[in-house]
Amino acid sequence: MEHQVSAALGDFTQRYLALWRQQHGDWPSSHALYGIPSPCVVYSRDACVFWRPEPGSQDELAGIGRALDICLHPDLAPFFTTQYAGDMRACWQEVEMDLVQVWSADDLQRLQENQIGHLVTQRRLKLSPTLFLASTADELSLVTLCNLSGNVLLEQFGSPQRRVLAPTLAEFLAGLQPLAQEVG
């Protein structure tokens, strides 16, 4: 049976692709990902890569949990391993964000290293553990998954200041509005 997060991510991605095609008549594009190998690449032109999502690795993210001796919330792995894709711009109520996605197997490794660094910083600051899902225009705010409750949060980096955006990651993805703007 498909995980709820995988299904919700697939639905959001299809809405994102449809909006992109409606507004731009093509696949999503990225200048930032140009020249970086990925199974997502459809074609490149003018220092820009055009991409489509491809099935992910279905790898687990156990390396993160092992590195810090914690159990990861079960919603995290399907969010990052269901598909390879470029990051996708979206909006949740008033918060614009770039939903972090995995571009390739190499990118999955980098993502795990970055998540470990994020968790180490939180541990050092004695904050409850969260895992990042999206960046915002405000460099000090990020959208995260609470590793304990599964809530999706808007948090201030390095601060206990957090606001619940949605009770679950699947509900968050279902309510997220795609924006057909290049990320990068």
Coordinates of N, CA and C in Angstrom, one line a residue:
M1 N 0.8 -1.2 0.0 CA 0.0 0.0 0.0 C 0.9 1.3 0.0
E2 N 0.5 2.2 -0.8 CA 1.3 3.5 -0.9 C 1.2 4.3 0.4
H3 N 2.3 4.8 0.9 CA 2.3 5.6 2.1 C 1.6 6.9 1.8
Q4 N 0.9 7.4 2.8 CA 0.1 8.6 2.6 C 0.9 9.8 2.1
V5 N 2.2 9.9 2.7 CA 3.1 11.0 2.3 C 3.5 10.8 0.8
S6 N 3.7 9.6 0.4 CA 4.1 9.4 -1.0 C 2.9 9.8 -2.0
A7 N 1.7 9.4 -1.6 CA 0.6 9.8 -2.4 C 0.4 11.3 -2.4
A8 N 0.5 12.0 -1.2 CA 0.3 13.4 -1.2 C 1.4 14.2 -1.9
L9 N 2.6 13.7 -1.9 CA 3.7 14.3 -2.6 C 3.5 14.1 -4.1
G10 N 3.0 12.9 -4.5 CA 2.7 12.7 -5.9 C 1.6 13.6 -6.4
D11 N 0.6 13.8 -5.6 CA -0.5 14.7 -6.0 C 0.0 16.2 -6.1
F12 N 0.8 16.6 -5.1 CA 1.3 18.0 -5.2 C 2.2 18.1 -6.4
T13 N 3.0 17.2 -6.7 CA 3.9 17.3 -7.8 C 3.1 17.4 -9.1
Q14 N 2.0 16.6 -9.2 CA 1.2 16.7 -10.4 C 0.5 18.1 -10.6
R15 N 0.1 18.6 -9.5 CA -0.5 20.0 -9.5 C 0.6 21.0 -9.9
Y16 N 1.8 20.8 -9.4 CA 2.9 21.7 -9.7 C 3.2 21.6 -11.2
L17 N 3.3 20.4 -11.8 CA 3.6 20.2 -13.2 C 2.5 20.8 -14.1
A18 N 1.3 20.6 -13.7 CA 0.2 21.1 -14.5 C 0.2 22.6 -14.5
L19 N 0.4 23.3 -13.3 CA 0.5 24.7 -13.3 C 1.7 25.2 -14.1
W20 N 2.8 24.5 -14.0 CA 4.0 25.0 -14.8 C 3.7 24.9 -16.3
R21 N 3.1 23.8 -16.7 CA 2.7 23.6 -18.1 C 1.7 24.7 -18.6
Q22 N 0.8 25.0 -17.7 CA -0.3 26.0 -18.1 C 0.4 27.4 -18.2
Q23 N 1.3 27.7 -17.3 CA 1.9 29.0 -17.4 C 3.1 29.2 -18.3
H24 N 3.9 28.1 -18.5 CA 5.1 28.2 -19.3 C 5.1 27.3 -20.5
G25 N 4.2 26.3 -20.6 CA 4.1 25.4 -21.8 C 5.2 24.4 -21.9
D26 N 5.9 24.1 -20.8 CA 7.0 23.2 -20.8 C 7.2 22.6 -19.4
W27 N 8.2 21.8 -19.3 CA 8.6 21.1 -18.0 C 9.2 22.2 -17.1
P28 N 9.2 22.0 -15.8 CA 9.8 22.9 -14.9 C 11.3 23.1 -15.3
S29 N 11.8 24.3 -15.0 CA 13.2 24.6 -15.4 C 14.0 25.1 -14.2
S30 N 15.3 24.9 -14.3 CA 16.2 25.4 -13.3 C 17.6 25.8 -13.9
H31 N 18.0 27.0 -13.6 CA 19.4 27.3 -13.9 C 20.4 26.8 -12.9
A32 N 19.9 26.7 -11.6 CA 20.8 26.2 -10.5 C 21.2 24.7 -10.7
L33 N 20.3 23.9 -11.3 CA 20.6 22.5 -11.5 C 21.3 22.2 -12.8
Y34 N 21.5 23.2 -13.6 CA 22.1 23.0 -15.0 C 23.5 22.3 -14.8
G35 N 23.7 21.2 -15.6 CA 24.9 20.5 -15.6 C 25.1 19.5 -14.5
I36 N 24.2 19.4 -13.6 CA 24.3 18.4 -12.5 C 23.5 17.1 -13.0
P37 N 24.2 16.0 -13.1 CA 23.5 14.8 -13.5 C 22.3 14.4 -12.7
S38 N 21.2 13.9 -13.3 CA 20.0 13.4 -12.6 C 19.2 12.6 -13.6
P39 N 18.5 11.6 -13.1 CA 17.5 10.9 -14.0 C 16.3 11.8 -14.4
C40 N 16.2 13.0 -13.7 CA 15.1 13.9 -14.0 C 15.3 14.7 -15.3
V41 N 16.5 14.9 -15.8 CA 16.8 15.8 -16.9 C 16.0 15.3 -18.1
V42 N 15.2 16.2 -18.7 CA 14.5 16.0 -19.9 C 15.4 16.5 -21.1
Y43 N 15.8 17.8 -20.9 CA 16.8 18.4 -21.8 C 17.3 19.6 -21.2
S44 N 18.4 20.2 -21.8 CA 19.0 21.4 -21.4 C 19.1 22.4 -22.5
R45 N 19.0 23.7 -22.2 CA 19.1 24.7 -23.2 C 19.4 26.0 -22.5
D46 N 20.3 26.8 -23.1 CA 20.7 28.1 -22.6 C 21.0 28.1 -21.1
A47 N 21.9 27.2 -20.7 CA 22.3 27.1 -19.3 C 21.2 26.9 -18.3
C48 N 20.2 26.1 -18.8 CA 19.0 25.8 -18.0 C 18.6 24.4 -18.3
V49 N 18.3 23.7 -17.2 CA 17.8 22.3 -17.3 C 16.3 22.2 -17.2
F50 N 15.7 21.4 -18.0 CA 14.2 21.2 -17.9 C 14.1 19.8 -17.3
W51 N 13.2 19.6 -16.3 CA 13.2 18.4 -15.6 C 11.7 17.9 -15.4
R52 N 11.7 16.6 -15.2 CA 10.4 15.9 -14.8 C 10.7 15.0 -13.6
P53 N 9.8 14.7 -12.7 CA 10.0 13.8 -11.6 C 10.2 12.4 -12.2
E54 N 11.0 11.6 -11.5 CA 11.3 10.2 -11.8 C 11.2 9.4 -10.5
P55 N 10.8 8.1 -10.6 CA 10.8 7.3 -9.4 C 12.0 7.4 -8.6
G56 N 11.9 7.5 -7.3 CA 13.1 7.7 -6.4 C 13.7 6.4 -6.1
S57 N 14.7 6.4 -5.2 CA 15.5 5.3 -4.9 C 14.8 4.3 -4.0
Q58 N 13.8 4.8 -3.2 CA 13.2 4.0 -2.2 C 14.2 3.6 -1.1
D59 N 15.3 4.2 -1.1 CA 16.3 4.0 0.0 C 15.7 4.5 1.3
E60 N 16.1 4.0 2.4 CA 15.8 4.5 3.7 C 16.8 5.6 4.0
L61 N 16.4 6.4 5.0 CA 17.3 7.5 5.5 C 17.9 7.0 6.8
A62 N 18.2 5.7 7.0 CA 18.6 5.2 8.2 C 19.9 5.8 8.7
G63 N 20.7 6.3 7.8 CA 22.0 6.9 8.1 C 21.9 8.1 9.1
I64 N 20.8 8.8 8.9 CA 20.5 10.0 9.8 C 20.3 9.5 11.2
G65 N 19.4 8.5 11.3 CA 19.0 8.0 12.6 C 20.2 7.3 13.3
R66 N 21.0 6.5 12.5 CA 22.2 5.9 13.1 C 23.2 6.9 13.6
A67 N 23.4 7.9 12.8 CA 24.4 8.9 13.2 C 24.2 9.6 14.5
L68 N 22.9 9.7 14.9 CA 22.5 10.4 16.1 C 21.8 9.5 17.1
D69 N 21.7 8.2 16.8 CA 21.1 7.3 17.7 C 19.6 7.7 18.0
I70 N 18.9 8.0 16.9 CA 17.5 8.3 17.1 C 16.7 7.6 16.0
C71 N 15.4 7.4 16.3 CA 14.5 6.8 15.3 C 13.8 8.0 14.6
L72 N 13.8 7.9 13.3 CA 13.3 9.0 12.5 C 11.8 8.8 12.3
H73 N 11.0 9.9 12.3 CA 9.6 9.9 12.1 C 9.3 9.2 10.8
P74 N 8.4 8.3 10.7 CA 8.1 7.5 9.5 C 7.7 8.3 8.3
D75 N 7.3 9.5 8.4 CA 6.9 10.3 7.3 C 8.1 10.9 6.5
L76 N 9.3 10.9 7.1 CA 10.4 11.5 6.5 C 10.9 10.8 5.3
A77 N 11.1 9.5 5.4 CA 11.7 8.7 4.3 C 10.8 8.8 3.0
P78 N 9.5 8.6 3.1 CA 8.8 8.7 1.8 C 8.8 10.1 1.2
F79 N 8.9 11.1 2.0 CA 9.0 12.5 1.5 C 10.2 12.6 0.6
F80 N 11.4 12.1 1.0 CA 12.6 12.3 0.3 C 13.0 11.1 -0.7
T81 N 12.3 10.0 -0.6 CA 12.7 8.9 -1.4 C 11.7 8.4 -2.4
T82 N 10.5 9.0 -2.4 CA 9.5 8.6 -3.4 C 9.8 9.0 -4.8
Q83 N 10.5 10.1 -5.0 CA 10.8 10.6 -6.3 C 12.1 11.4 -6.3
Y84 N 12.7 11.4 -7.5 CA 13.7 12.4 -7.7 C 13.0 13.6 -8.4
A85 N 13.4 14.8 -8.1 CA 12.8 16.0 -8.7 C 13.6 17.2 -8.3
G86 N 13.4 18.3 -9.0 CA 13.9 19.5 -8.6 C 13.1 20.1 -7.5
D87 N 13.7 21.0 -6.7 CA 13.0 21.7 -5.7 C 11.8 22.4 -6.3
M88 N 10.7 22.5 -5.6 CA 9.5 23.1 -6.1 C 9.0 24.3 -5.2
R89 N 8.7 25.4 -5.9 CA 8.2 26.6 -5.1 C 6.7 26.4 -4.8
A90 N 6.4 26.8 -3.6 CA 5.0 26.6 -3.2 C 4.6 27.7 -2.1
C91 N 3.4 27.7 -1.8 CA 2.9 28.6 -0.8 C 1.9 27.9 0.2
W92 N 2.1 28.1 1.5 CA 1.2 27.6 2.5 C 0.7 28.9 3.2
Q93 N -0.5 29.2 3.0 CA -1.1 30.4 3.5 C -0.2 31.6 3.1
E94 N 0.4 32.3 4.0 CA 1.2 33.5 3.6 C 2.7 33.1 3.5
V95 N 3.0 31.9 3.7 CA 4.5 31.5 3.7 C 4.9 30.9 2.3
E96 N 5.7 31.6 1.6 CA 6.3 31.1 0.3 C 7.5 30.3 0.7
M97 N 7.7 29.2 0.0 CA 8.8 28.3 0.3 C 9.3 27.5 -0.9
D98 N 10.5 27.0 -0.8 CA 11.0 26.0 -1.8 C 11.1 24.7 -1.2
L99 N 10.2 23.8 -1.6 CA 10.1 22.4 -1.1 C 11.4 21.7 -1.6
V100 N 12.2 21.2 -0.6 CA 13.4 20.5 -0.9 C 13.1 19.1 -1.5
Q101 N 13.7 18.8 -2.6 CA 13.5 17.5 -3.2 C 14.9 16.9 -3.5
V102 N 15.0 15.6 -3.8 CA 16.3 15.0 -4.1 C 16.4 14.9 -5.6
W103 N 17.5 15.3 -6.1 CA 17.8 15.4 -7.5 C 18.4 14.1 -8.1
S104 N 19.2 13.4 -7.2 CA 19.9 12.2 -7.7 C 20.3 11.4 -6.4
A105 N 20.9 10.2 -6.7 CA 21.4 9.4 -5.6 C 22.5 10.2 -4.8
D106 N 23.4 10.9 -5.5 CA 24.4 11.7 -4.8 C 23.7 12.8 -4.0
D107 N 22.7 13.4 -4.5 CA 22.0 14.4 -3.7 C 21.4 13.9 -2.5
L108 N 20.9 12.6 -2.5 CA 20.3 12.0 -1.3 C 21.4 11.9 -0.2
Q109 N 22.6 11.5 -0.6 CA 23.7 11.5 0.4 C 23.9 12.8 1.0
R110 N 24.0 13.9 0.2 CA 24.2 15.2 0.7 C 23.0 15.7 1.6
L111 N 21.8 15.3 1.2 CA 20.7 15.6 2.0 C 20.8 15.0 3.4
Q112 N 21.2 13.8 3.5 CA 21.4 13.1 4.8 C 22.4 13.8 5.6
E113 N 23.5 14.2 5.0 CA 24.6 14.9 5.7 C 24.1 16.2 6.3
N114 N 23.3 16.9 5.5 CA 22.7 18.2 5.9 C 21.7 18.0 7.0
Q115 N 20.9 17.0 6.9 CA 19.9 16.7 8.0 C 20.7 16.4 9.3
I116 N 21.7 15.6 9.2 CA 22.5 15.3 10.4 C 23.1 16.6 11.0
G117 N 23.6 17.5 10.2 CA 24.1 18.7 10.7 C 23.0 19.6 11.4
H118 N 21.9 19.6 10.8 CA 20.7 20.3 11.4 C 20.4 19.7 12.7
L119 N 20.3 18.4 12.8 CA 20.0 17.8 14.1 C 21.1 18.0 15.2
V120 N 22.3 17.9 14.7 CA 23.4 18.2 15.7 C 23.3 19.6 16.3
T121 N 23.0 20.6 15.4 CA 22.9 21.9 15.9 C 21.7 22.0 16.9
Q122 N 20.6 21.4 16.6 CA 19.5 21.4 17.5 C 19.8 20.7 18.9
R123 N 20.6 19.6 18.8 CA 21.0 18.9 20.0 C 21.9 19.8 20.9
R124 N 22.8 20.5 20.2 CA 23.7 21.4 20.9 C 23.0 22.5 21.6
L125 N 21.9 23.0 20.9 CA 21.1 24.1 21.5 C 20.0 23.6 22.4
K126 N 19.9 22.3 22.6 CA 18.9 21.7 23.4 C 17.5 21.9 22.9
L127 N 17.3 21.8 21.6 CA 16.0 22.0 21.0 C 15.4 20.6 20.6
S128 N 14.1 20.5 20.6 CA 13.6 19.2 20.2 C 13.9 19.0 18.7
P129 N 14.0 17.7 18.3 CA 14.5 17.5 16.9 C 13.5 17.7 15.8
T130 N 13.9 18.4 14.8 CA 13.1 18.6 13.6 C 14.0 18.3 12.4
L131 N 13.3 18.0 11.2 CA 14.0 17.7 10.0 C 13.5 18.7 8.9
F132 N 14.4 19.3 8.2 CA 13.9 20.4 7.3 C 13.3 19.8 6.0
L133 N 12.2 20.5 5.6 CA 11.4 20.1 4.4 C 11.5 21.2 3.3
A134 N 11.6 22.4 3.7 CA 11.6 23.6 2.8 C 12.3 24.8 3.3
S135 N 12.9 25.5 2.4 CA 13.5 26.8 2.8 C 12.5 27.9 2.5
T136 N 12.7 29.1 3.1 CA 11.8 30.2 2.9 C 12.7 31.4 2.4
A137 N 12.1 32.5 2.0 CA 12.8 33.7 1.6 C 13.6 34.3 2.7
D138 N 13.0 34.1 3.9 CA 13.7 34.6 5.1 C 14.7 33.5 5.5
E139 N 16.0 33.8 5.4 CA 17.0 32.8 5.5 C 17.1 32.2 6.9
L140 N 16.4 32.8 7.9 CA 16.4 32.3 9.3 C 15.2 31.4 9.6
S141 N 14.3 31.3 8.6 CA 13.1 30.5 8.8 C 13.1 29.3 7.9
L142 N 12.6 28.2 8.4 CA 12.5 27.0 7.6 C 11.3 26.2 8.0
V143 N 10.8 25.4 7.0 CA 9.7 24.5 7.3 C 10.3 23.2 7.6
T144 N 9.8 22.6 8.7 CA 10.4 21.4 9.2 C 9.3 20.4 9.6
L145 N 9.7 19.1 9.8 CA 8.9 18.1 10.3 C 9.4 17.8 11.7
C146 N 8.5 17.9 12.7 CA 8.8 17.6 14.1 C 9.0 16.1 14.2
N147 N 10.2 15.7 14.6 CA 10.5 14.2 14.6 C 9.7 13.5 15.7
L148 N 9.2 14.2 16.7 CA 8.5 13.6 17.8 C 7.0 13.5 17.4
S149 N 6.4 14.6 17.0 CA 4.9 14.6 16.8 C 4.5 14.4 15.3
G150 N 5.4 14.6 14.4 CA 5.0 14.6 13.0 C 4.3 15.8 12.5
N151 N 4.2 16.9 13.3 CA 3.6 18.2 12.9 C 4.6 18.8 11.9
V152 N 4.0 19.6 11.0 CA 4.9 20.4 10.1 C 4.9 21.8 10.7
L153 N 6.1 22.3 10.9 CA 6.4 23.5 11.6 C 7.0 24.6 10.7
L154 N 6.8 25.8 11.1 CA 7.6 27.0 10.6 C 8.5 27.3 11.8
E155 N 9.8 27.2 11.6 CA 10.7 27.5 12.8 C 11.7 28.5 12.4
Q156 N 12.2 29.2 13.4 CA 13.3 30.1 13.3 C 14.6 29.3 13.6
F157 N 15.5 29.3 12.7 CA 16.7 28.4 12.8 C 17.4 28.8 14.2
G158 N 17.7 27.7 14.9 CA 18.5 27.9 16.2 C 17.7 28.5 17.3
S159 N 16.4 28.5 17.2 CA 15.5 29.1 18.2 C 14.4 28.2 18.5
P160 N 13.9 28.3 19.8 CA 12.7 27.4 20.1 C 11.4 28.0 19.5
Q161 N 11.5 29.1 18.8 CA 10.3 29.7 18.2 C 9.8 28.8 17.0
R162 N 8.6 28.2 17.2 CA 8.0 27.3 16.2 C 6.5 27.5 16.1
R163 N 6.0 27.4 14.9 CA 4.5 27.5 14.7 C 4.1 26.3 13.9
V164 N 3.0 25.7 14.4 CA 2.5 24.5 13.7 C 1.7 25.0 12.4
L165 N 2.2 24.5 11.3 CA 1.5 24.8 10.0 C 0.4 23.7 9.7
A166 N 0.7 22.4 10.0 CA -0.2 21.3 9.7 C 0.1 20.2 10.7
P167 N -1.0 19.4 11.0 CA -0.8 18.3 12.0 C 0.0 17.1 11.4
T168 N 0.0 17.0 10.1 CA 0.8 15.9 9.5 C 1.4 16.4 8.1
L169 N 2.4 15.6 7.7 CA 3.0 16.0 6.4 C 2.1 15.8 5.3
A170 N 1.3 14.7 5.3 CA 0.3 14.5 4.2 C -0.7 15.6 4.1
E171 N -1.2 16.1 5.2 CA -2.2 17.2 5.2 C -1.5 18.5 4.7
F172 N -0.2 18.7 5.1 CA 0.5 19.8 4.7 C 0.6 19.8 3.1
L173 N 1.0 18.7 2.6 CA 1.2 18.6 1.1 C -0.1 18.8 0.4
A174 N -1.2 18.3 1.0 CA -2.5 18.4 0.4 C -3.0 19.8 0.3
G175 N -2.6 20.6 1.3 CA -3.0 22.0 1.3 C -2.0 23.0 0.7
L176 N -0.9 22.5 0.3 CA 0.2 23.4 -0.3 C -0.2 23.8 -1.7
Q177 N 0.0 25.1 -2.0 CA -0.3 25.6 -3.3 C 0.9 25.7 -4.1
P178 N 1.0 25.1 -5.3 CA 2.2 25.2 -6.2 C 2.3 26.6 -6.8
L179 N 3.5 27.0 -7.0 CA 3.8 28.3 -7.6 C 4.8 28.0 -8.8
A180 N 4.4 28.3 -10.0 CA 5.2 28.0 -11.2 C 6.3 29.0 -11.4
Q181 N 7.3 29.0 -10.4 CA 8.4 29.9 -10.4 C 9.7 29.1 -10.3
E182 N 10.7 29.5 -11.0 CA 12.0 28.8 -10.9 C 12.6 28.9 -9.5
V183 N 13.1 27.8 -9.0 CA 13.8 27.8 -7.7 C 15.3 27.9 -8.0
G184 N 15.9 28.6 -7.2 CA 17.4 28.6 -7.3 C 18.1 29.8 -7.1

